[in-house]
Coordinates of C-alpha atoms in Angstrom, one line a residue:
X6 CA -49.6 -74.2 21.1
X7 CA -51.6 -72.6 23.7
X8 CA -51.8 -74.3 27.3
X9 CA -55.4 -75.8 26.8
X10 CA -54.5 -77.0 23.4
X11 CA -51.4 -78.8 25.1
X12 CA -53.5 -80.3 28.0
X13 CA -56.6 -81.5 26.0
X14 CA -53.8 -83.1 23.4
X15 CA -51.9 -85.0 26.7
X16 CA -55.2 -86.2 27.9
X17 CA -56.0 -88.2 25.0
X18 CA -54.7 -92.3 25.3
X19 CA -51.8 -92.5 22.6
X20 CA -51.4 -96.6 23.3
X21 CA -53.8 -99.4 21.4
X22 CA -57.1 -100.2 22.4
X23 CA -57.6 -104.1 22.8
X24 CA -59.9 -106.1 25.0
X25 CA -60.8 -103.2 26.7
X26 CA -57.2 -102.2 28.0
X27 CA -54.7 -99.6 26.8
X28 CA -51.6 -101.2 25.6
X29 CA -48.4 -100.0 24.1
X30 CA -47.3 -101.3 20.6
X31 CA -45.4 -104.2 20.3
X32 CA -41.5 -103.0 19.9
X33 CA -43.1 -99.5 21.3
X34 CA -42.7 -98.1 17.8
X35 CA -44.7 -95.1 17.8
X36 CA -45.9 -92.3 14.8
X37 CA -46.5 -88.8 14.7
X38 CA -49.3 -86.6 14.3
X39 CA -48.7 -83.5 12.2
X40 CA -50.3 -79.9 12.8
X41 CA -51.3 -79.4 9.1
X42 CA -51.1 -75.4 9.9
X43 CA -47.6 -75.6 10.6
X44 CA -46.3 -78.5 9.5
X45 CA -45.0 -79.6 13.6
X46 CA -45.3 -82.5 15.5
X47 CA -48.4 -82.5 17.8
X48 CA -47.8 -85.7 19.4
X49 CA -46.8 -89.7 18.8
X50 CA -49.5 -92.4 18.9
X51 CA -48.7 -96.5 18.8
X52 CA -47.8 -97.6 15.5
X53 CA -49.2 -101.1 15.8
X54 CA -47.6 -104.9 14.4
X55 CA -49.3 -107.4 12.6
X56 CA -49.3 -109.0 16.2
X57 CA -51.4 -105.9 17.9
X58 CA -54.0 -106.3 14.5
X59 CA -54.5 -109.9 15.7
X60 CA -54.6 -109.4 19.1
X61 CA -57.4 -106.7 18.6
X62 CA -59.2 -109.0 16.3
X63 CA -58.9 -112.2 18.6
X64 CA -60.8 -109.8 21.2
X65 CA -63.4 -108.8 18.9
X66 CA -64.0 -112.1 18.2
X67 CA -63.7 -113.2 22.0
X68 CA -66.7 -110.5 22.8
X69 CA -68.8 -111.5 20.1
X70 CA -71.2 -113.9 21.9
X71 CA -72.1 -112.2 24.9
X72 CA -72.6 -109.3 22.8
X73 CA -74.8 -110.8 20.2
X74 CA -77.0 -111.5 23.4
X75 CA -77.0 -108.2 25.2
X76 CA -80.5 -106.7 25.3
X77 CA -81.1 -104.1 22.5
X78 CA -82.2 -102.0 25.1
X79 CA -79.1 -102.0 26.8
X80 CA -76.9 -101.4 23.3
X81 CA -78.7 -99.0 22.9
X82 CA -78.4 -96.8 25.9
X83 CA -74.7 -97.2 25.6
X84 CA -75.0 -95.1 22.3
X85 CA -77.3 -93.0 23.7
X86 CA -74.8 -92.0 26.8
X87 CA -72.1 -92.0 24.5
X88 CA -74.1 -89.4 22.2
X89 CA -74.7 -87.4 25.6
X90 CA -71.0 -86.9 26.8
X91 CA -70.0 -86.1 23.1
X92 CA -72.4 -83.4 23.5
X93 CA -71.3 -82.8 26.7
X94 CA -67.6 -82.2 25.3
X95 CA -68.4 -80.7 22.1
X96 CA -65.7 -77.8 22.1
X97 CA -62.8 -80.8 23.4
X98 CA -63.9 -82.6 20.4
X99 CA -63.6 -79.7 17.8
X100 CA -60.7 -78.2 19.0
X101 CA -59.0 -81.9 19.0
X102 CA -60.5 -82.1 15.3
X103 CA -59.0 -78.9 14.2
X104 CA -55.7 -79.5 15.6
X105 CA -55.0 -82.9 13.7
X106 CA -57.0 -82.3 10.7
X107 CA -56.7 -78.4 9.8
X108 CA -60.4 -77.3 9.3
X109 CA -61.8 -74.4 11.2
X110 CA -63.4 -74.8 14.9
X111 CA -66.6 -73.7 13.0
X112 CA -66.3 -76.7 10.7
X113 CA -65.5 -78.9 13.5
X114 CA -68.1 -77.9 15.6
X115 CA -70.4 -78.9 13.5
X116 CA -68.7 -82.0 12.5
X117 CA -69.4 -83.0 16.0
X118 CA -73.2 -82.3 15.9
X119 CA -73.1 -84.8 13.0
X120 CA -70.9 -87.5 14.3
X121 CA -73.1 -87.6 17.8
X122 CA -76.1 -87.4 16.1
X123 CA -75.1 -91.2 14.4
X124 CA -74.7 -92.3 18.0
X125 CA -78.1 -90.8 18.6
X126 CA -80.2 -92.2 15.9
X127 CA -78.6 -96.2 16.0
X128 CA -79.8 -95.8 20.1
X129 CA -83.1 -95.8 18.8
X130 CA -82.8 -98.1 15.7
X131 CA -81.1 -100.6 18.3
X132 CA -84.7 -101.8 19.9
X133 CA -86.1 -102.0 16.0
X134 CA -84.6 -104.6 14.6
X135 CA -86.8 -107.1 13.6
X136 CA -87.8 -110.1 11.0
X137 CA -91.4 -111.6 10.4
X138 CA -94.0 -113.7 10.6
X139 CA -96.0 -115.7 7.9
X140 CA -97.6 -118.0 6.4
X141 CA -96.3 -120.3 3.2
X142 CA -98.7 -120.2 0.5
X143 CA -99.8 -123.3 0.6
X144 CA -100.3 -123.4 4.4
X145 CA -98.4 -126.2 5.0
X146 CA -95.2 -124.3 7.2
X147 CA -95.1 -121.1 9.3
X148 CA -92.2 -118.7 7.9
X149 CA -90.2 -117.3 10.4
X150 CA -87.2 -114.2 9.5
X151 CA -85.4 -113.0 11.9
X152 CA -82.2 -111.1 12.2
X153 CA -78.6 -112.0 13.8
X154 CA -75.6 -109.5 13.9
X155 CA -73.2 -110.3 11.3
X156 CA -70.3 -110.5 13.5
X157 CA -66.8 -109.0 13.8
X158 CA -66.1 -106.5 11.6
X159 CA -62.9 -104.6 10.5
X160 CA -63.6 -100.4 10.1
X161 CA -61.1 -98.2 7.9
X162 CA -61.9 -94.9 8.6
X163 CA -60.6 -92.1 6.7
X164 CA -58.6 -89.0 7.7
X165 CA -61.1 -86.2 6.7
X166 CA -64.1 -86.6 9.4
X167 CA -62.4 -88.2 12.4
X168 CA -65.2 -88.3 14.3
X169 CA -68.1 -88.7 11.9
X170 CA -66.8 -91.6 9.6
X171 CA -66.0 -93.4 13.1
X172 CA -69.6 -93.1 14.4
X173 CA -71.3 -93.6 11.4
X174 CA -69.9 -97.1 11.3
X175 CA -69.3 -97.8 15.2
X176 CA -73.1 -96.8 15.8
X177 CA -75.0 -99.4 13.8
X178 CA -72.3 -101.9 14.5
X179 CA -73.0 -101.8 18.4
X180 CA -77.0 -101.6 18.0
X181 CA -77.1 -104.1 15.6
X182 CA -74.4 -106.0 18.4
X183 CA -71.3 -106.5 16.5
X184 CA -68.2 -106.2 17.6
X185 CA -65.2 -104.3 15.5
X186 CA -61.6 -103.3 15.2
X187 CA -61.1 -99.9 13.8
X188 CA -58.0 -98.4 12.0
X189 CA -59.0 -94.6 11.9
X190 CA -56.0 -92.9 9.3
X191 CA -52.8 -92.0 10.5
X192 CA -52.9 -88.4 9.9
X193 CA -56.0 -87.8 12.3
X194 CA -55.8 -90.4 15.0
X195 CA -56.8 -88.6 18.0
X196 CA -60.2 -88.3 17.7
X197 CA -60.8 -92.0 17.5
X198 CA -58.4 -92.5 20.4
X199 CA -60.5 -90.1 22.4
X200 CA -63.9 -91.5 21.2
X201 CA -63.1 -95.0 22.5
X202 CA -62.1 -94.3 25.6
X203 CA -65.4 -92.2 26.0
X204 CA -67.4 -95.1 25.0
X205 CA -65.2 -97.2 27.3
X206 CA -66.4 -94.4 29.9
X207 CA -69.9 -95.5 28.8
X208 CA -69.8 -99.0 29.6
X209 CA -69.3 -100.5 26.5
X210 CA -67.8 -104.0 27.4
X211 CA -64.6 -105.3 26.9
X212 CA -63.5 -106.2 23.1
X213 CA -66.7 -104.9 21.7
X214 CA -64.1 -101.9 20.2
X215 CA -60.5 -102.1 19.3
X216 CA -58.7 -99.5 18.0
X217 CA -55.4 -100.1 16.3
X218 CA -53.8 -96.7 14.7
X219 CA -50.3 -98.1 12.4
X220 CA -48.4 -97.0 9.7
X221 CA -48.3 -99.9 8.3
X222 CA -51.7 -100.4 7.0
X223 CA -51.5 -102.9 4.6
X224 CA -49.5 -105.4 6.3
X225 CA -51.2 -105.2 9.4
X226 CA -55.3 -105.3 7.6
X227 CA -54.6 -107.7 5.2
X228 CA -53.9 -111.0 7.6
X229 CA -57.5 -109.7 9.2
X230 CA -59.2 -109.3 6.4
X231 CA -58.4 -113.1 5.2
X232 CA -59.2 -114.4 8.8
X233 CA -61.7 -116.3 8.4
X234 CA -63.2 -115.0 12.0
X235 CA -64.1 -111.8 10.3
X236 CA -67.3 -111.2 8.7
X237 CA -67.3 -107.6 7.8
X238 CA -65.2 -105.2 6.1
X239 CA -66.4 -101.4 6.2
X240 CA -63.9 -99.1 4.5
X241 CA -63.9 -95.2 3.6
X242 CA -61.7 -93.7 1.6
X243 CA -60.0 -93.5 -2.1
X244 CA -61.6 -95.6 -5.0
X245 CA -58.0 -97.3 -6.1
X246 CA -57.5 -98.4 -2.7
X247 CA -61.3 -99.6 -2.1
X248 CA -60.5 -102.7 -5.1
X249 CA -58.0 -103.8 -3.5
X250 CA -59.9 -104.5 -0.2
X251 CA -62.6 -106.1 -2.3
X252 CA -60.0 -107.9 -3.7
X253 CA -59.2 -109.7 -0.4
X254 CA -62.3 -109.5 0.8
X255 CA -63.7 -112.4 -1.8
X256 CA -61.3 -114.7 -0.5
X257 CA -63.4 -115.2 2.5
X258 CA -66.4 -113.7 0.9
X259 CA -67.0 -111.0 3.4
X260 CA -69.7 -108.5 3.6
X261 CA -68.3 -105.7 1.7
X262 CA -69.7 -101.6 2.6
X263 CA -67.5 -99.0 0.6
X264 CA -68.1 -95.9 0.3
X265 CA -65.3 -94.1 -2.0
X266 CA -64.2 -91.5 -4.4
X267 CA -66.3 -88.7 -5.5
X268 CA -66.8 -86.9 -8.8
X269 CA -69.6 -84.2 -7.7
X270 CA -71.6 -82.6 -10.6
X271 CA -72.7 -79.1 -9.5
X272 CA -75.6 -78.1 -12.3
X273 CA -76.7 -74.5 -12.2
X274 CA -80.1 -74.5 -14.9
X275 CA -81.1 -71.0 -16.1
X276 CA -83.8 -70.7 -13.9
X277 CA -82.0 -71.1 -10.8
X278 CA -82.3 -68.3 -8.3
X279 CA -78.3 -67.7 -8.5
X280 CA -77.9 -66.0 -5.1
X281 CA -78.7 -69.2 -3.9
X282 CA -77.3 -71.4 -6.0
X283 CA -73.9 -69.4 -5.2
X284 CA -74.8 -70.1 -1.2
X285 CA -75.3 -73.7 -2.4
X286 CA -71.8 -74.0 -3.9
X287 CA -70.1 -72.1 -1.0
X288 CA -71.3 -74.8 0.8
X289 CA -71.0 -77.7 -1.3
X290 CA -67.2 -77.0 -2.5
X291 CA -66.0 -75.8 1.2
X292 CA -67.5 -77.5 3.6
X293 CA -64.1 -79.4 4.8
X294 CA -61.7 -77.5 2.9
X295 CA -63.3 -79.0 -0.1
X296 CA -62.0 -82.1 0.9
X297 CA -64.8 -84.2 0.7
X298 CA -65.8 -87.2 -0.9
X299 CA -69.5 -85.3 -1.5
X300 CA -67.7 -82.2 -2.2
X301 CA -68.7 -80.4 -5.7
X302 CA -65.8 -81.1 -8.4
X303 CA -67.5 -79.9 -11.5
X304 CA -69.8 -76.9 -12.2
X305 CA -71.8 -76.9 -15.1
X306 CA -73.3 -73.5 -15.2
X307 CA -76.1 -72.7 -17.8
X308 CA -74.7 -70.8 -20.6
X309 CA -77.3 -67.9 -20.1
X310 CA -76.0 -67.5 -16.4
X311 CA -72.5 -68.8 -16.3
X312 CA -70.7 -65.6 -16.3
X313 CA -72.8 -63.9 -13.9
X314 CA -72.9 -67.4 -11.6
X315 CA -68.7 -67.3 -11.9
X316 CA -68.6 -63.8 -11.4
X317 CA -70.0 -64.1 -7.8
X318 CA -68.7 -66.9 -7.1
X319 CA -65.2 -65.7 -7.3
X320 CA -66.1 -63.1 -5.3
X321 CA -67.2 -65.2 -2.6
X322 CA -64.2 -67.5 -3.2
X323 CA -61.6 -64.5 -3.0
X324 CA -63.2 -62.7 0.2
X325 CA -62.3 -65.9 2.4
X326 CA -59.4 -65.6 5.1
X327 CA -57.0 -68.7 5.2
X328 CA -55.1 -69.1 8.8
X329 CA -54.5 -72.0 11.6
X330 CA -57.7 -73.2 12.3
X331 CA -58.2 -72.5 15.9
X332 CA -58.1 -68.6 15.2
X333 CA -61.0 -66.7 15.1
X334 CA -61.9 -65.0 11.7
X335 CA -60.3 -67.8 9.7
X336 CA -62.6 -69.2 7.0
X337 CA -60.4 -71.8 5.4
X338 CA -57.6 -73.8 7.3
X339 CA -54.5 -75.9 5.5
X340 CA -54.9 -79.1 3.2
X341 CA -53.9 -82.2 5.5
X342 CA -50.3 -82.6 4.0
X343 CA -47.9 -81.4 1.6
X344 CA -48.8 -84.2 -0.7
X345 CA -52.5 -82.9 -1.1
X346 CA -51.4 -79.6 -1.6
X347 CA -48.9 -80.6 -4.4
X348 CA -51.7 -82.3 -6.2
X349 CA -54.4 -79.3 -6.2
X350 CA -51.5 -77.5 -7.3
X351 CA -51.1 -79.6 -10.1
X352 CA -54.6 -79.9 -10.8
X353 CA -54.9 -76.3 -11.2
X354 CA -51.8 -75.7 -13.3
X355 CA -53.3 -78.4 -15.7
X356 CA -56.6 -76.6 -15.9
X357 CA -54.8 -73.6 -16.9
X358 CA -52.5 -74.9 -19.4
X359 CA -55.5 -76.2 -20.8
X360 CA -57.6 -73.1 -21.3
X361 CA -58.8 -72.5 -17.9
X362 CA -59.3 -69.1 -16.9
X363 CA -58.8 -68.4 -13.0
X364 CA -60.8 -65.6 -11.5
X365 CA -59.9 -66.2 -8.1
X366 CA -57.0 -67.9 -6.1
X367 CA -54.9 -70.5 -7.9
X368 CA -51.4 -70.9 -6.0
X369 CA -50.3 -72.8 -3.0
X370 CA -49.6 -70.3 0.1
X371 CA -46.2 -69.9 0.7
X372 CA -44.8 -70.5 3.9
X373 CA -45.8 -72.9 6.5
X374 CA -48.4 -75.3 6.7
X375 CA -50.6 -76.7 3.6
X376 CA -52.4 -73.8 2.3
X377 CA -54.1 -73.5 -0.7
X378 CA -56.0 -70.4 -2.2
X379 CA -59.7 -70.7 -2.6
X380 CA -60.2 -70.4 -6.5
X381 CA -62.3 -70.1 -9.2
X382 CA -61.5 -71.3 -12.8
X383 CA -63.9 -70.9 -15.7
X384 CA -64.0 -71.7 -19.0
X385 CA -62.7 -75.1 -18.0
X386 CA -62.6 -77.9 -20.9
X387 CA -64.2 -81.3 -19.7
X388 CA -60.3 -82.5 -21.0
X389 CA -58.5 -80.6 -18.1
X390 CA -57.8 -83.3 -15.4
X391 CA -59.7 -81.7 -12.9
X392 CA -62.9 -82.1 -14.4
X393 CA -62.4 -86.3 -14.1
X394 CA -60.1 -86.5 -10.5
X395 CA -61.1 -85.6 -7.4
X396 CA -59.7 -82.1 -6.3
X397 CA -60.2 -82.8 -2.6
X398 CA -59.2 -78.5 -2.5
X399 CA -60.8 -75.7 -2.5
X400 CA -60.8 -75.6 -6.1
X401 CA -63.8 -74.9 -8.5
X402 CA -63.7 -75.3 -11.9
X403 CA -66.5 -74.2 -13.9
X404 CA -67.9 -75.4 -17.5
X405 CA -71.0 -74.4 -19.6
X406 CA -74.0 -76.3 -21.2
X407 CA -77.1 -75.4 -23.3
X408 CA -79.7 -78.6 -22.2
X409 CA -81.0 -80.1 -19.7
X410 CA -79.5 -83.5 -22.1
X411 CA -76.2 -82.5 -22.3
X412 CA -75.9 -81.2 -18.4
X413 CA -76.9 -84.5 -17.6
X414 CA -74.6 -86.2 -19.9
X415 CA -71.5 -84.2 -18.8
X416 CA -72.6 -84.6 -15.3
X417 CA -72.9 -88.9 -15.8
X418 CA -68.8 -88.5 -17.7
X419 CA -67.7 -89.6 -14.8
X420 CA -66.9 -93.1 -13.2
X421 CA -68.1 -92.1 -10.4
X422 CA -71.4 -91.8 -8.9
X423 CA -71.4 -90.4 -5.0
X424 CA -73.2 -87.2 -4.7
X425 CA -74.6 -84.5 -7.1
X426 CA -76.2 -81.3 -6.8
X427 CA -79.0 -79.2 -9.0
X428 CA -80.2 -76.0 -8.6
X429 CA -83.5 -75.0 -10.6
X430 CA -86.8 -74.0 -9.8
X431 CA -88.3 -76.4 -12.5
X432 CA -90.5 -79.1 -10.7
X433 CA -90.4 -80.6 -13.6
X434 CA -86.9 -80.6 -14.4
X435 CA -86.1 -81.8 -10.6
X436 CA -87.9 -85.3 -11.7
X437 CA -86.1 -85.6 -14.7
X438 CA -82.9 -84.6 -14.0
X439 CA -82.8 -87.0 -10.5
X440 CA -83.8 -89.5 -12.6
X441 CA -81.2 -89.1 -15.6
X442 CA -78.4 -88.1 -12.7
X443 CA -76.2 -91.6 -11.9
X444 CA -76.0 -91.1 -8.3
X445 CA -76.4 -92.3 -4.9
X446 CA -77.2 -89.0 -3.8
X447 CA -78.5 -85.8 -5.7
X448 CA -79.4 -82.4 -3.7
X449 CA -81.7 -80.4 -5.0
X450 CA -81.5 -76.3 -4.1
X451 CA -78.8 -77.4 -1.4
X452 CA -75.3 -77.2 -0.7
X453 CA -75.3 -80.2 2.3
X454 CA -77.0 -83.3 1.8
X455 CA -75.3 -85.6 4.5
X456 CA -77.6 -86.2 7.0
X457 CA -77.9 -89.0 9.7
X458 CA -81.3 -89.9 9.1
X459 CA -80.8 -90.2 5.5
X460 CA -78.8 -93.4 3.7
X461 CA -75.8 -92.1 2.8
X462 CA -74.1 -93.7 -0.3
X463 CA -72.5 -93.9 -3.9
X464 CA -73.2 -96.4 -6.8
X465 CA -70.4 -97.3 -9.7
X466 CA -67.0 -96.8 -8.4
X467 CA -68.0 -94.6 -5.3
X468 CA -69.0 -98.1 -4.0
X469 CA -71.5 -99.7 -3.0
X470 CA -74.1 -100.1 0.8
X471 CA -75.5 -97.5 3.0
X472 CA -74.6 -95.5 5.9
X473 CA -77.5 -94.0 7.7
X474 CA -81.2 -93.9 8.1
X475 CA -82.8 -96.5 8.3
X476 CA -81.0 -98.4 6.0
X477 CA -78.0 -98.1 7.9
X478 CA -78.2 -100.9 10.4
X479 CA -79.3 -103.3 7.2
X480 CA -75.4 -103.3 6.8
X481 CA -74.6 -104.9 10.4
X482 CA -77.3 -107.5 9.9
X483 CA -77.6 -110.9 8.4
X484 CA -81.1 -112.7 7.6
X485 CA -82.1 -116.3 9.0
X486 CA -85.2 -117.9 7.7
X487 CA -86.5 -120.8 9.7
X488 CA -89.5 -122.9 8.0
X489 CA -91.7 -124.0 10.8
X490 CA -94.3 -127.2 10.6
X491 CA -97.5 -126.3 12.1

């Protein structure tokens, strides 16, 4: 590990963050964070107690007055200077990123761009919160809305985007002036270590942000999630696990955001200019290693173009460079454990077994680390398990259709319903096909549809409220009428 890679790792906090204080574990019990290249120990964080969970929660909860009544203006400006010295520390951030997680300093630069730019856009949504004023029908009472912060809330942040899953929930939460405990995953806990004490840097009062990193997820979430204290539950991540948190959730009926699992449809129509649609789905499969909840999963490629669409796809695919991804030239870093690399792997061999013909790729690297080739399968049969689980690899199987109906049917074969992409130059077709296509999200002609401005967000079991735009903050926010006689 090079000597600026050692330093920036030792400056980051590796204790708890509760009430505003650094603090050690209780019992000191500590876990390790794994370089995903190479398979080594990078460091040891706190592996927090049920007792550190509670603690963190009682200061949430402790904090949640005062901040309720500090001056938008003043929330905001918080997220504003925070969004400032992310900026400021850009390359600290990726490089941190790229260690813990795996993806390339490329990808992680510009993961940062996106995470700050959350921090950026709640500054300004922080000073527009408002309700109404009327009149009842009959004239008889003045209606008055306004809006109050939920309250404490409980953030599960996934391993993936360390910093962007973290400030697309922490931003609306402090303009909208709640106050939250956040368990970022295991695998990647750095970044959120380093992002609090940032915001702590910023000025961000006591208790308004805990940060509890533990191994022991269930049993230390669970106690909070039935405390009665907390109001909101915000969780990223894996479908299965998802229910179960809703599951707990209705004992104290919480508000409940998830946003989960991903099936992707990537639908190529015969019309589609293909160079682009193949830049679309260079995009749209690698971004992240291809592991992505809005990632594509399934190409259905018109039959007309489908051999020509594979053929330079695999080309693509097969001219990327795998490596560590702090090395310059490297295209594609490792998967985030040996457990995610076994299960592409057995995607893949299921695909072939099953008819699948692989143009590109296919096999696990050998060696160190948790590498996995970029490929290309075609001829894929919609029974092949990777055509209904989510690959979360750099692994694209491909299928064929003849219309517009059936694409659209095979795209919807799926319980899922996160993000989708289609690539046509069809006006028509574009209004036809978004409005047949059972999804939160649908790009049209583009590989990347994630964008802080936008309201990011699945329906059927890829969950349910939005993160983002100007919806965003709706999440953080409860609604109190008061009837008013004149």
């Amino acid at each position: 590990m090079a000597t600026t890679q050692k330093s920036l790792i030792d400056s980051v906090p590796k204790d708890l963050f509760i009430g505003g204080s650094w603090r050690a574990a209780t019992g000191g019990a500590t876990l390790p964070v794994e370089d995903p290249s190479s398979g080594s120990t990078l460091t040891h964080v706190a592996d927090a107690t049920v007792a550190d969970g509670k603690a963190a929660l009682d200061a949430a909860v402790q904090a949640q007055p005062d901040w309720a009544a500090t001056p938008p203006r003043d929330r905001g400006e918080i997220l504003r200077a925070a969004f400032e010295r992310i900026t400021e520390r850009a390359e600290d951030f990726a490089t941190l990123m790229t260690l813990e997680m795996g993806k390339t300093l490329a990808e992680s630069r510009g993961e940062v761009t996106y995470g700050a730019e959350f921090f950026r856009w709640f500054s300004e949504e922080a000073v527009r919160i408002s309700g109404r004023w009327s009149t009842a029908p009959n004239g008889a009472t003045r209606l008055l809305t306004m809006k109050k912060p939920v309250g404490p809330t409980l953030m599960i942040t996934p391993w993936n985007f360390p910093l962007a899953m973290g400030t697309r929930k922490i931003g609306p939460a402090i303009a909208a002036g709640c106050t939250m405990v956040v368990k970022p995953a295991s695998q990647t806990p750095l970044t959120m270590l380093a992002l609090a004490e940032l915001l702590r840097e910023c000025g961000l009062p006591a208790g308004v942000l805990n940060v509890v990193t533990t191994t022991h997820t269930g049993d230390v979430m669970e106690p909070l999630i039935r405390d009665p204290r907390l109001r909101k539950l915000t969780f990223t991540g894996s479908t299965g696990i998802g229910r179960r948190l809703v599951e707990q959730s209705a004992e104290q009926l919480l508000r409940v955001s998830m946003e989960l699992g991903g099936n992707a449809p990537f639908i190529v129509f015969e019309d589609a200019d293909l160079d682009r649609a193949v830049d679309g789905a260079m995009l749209a499969k690698m971004r992240n290693i291809g592991e992505a909840c809005t990632a594509a999963n399934r190409f259905f490629v018109h039959e007309k173009v489908a051999a020509e669409f594979a053929k330079k796809f695999a080309a693509r695919m097969g001219g990327l460079t795998l490596g560590k991804g702090t090395k310059k030239g490297v295209d594609v870093g490792p998967l985030i454990d040996a457990k995610a690399r076994d299960g592409v792997t057995e995607l893949v061999e299921d695909a072939r077994a099953k008819g699948g013909t692989v143009l590109t790729g296919g096999s696990a690297v050998k060696g160190r680390g948790y590498f996995f080739e970029p490929t290309v399968i075609s001829d894929v049969p919609m029974t092949a398990r990777v055509m209904s689980e989510e690959i979360f690899g750099p692994v694209a199987p491909i299928t064929t259709f003849r219309t517009e109906a059936e694409a659209i049917s095979k795209a919807n074969s799926t319980e899922y319903g996160l993000a989708s992409y289609v690539f046509t130059n069809d006006l028509g077709r574009v209004i036809r096909v978004s409005e047949g296509l059972e999804y939160g999200m649908i790009g049209i002609n583009q590989g990347i549809i994630s964008n802080p401005a936008a309201p990011f967000g699945g329906v059927k079991a890829s969950g349910f409220g939005r993160e983002g735009g100007f919806e965003g903050i709706e999440e953080y926010l409860e609604t109190t009428y008061v009837g008013i006689a004149p």
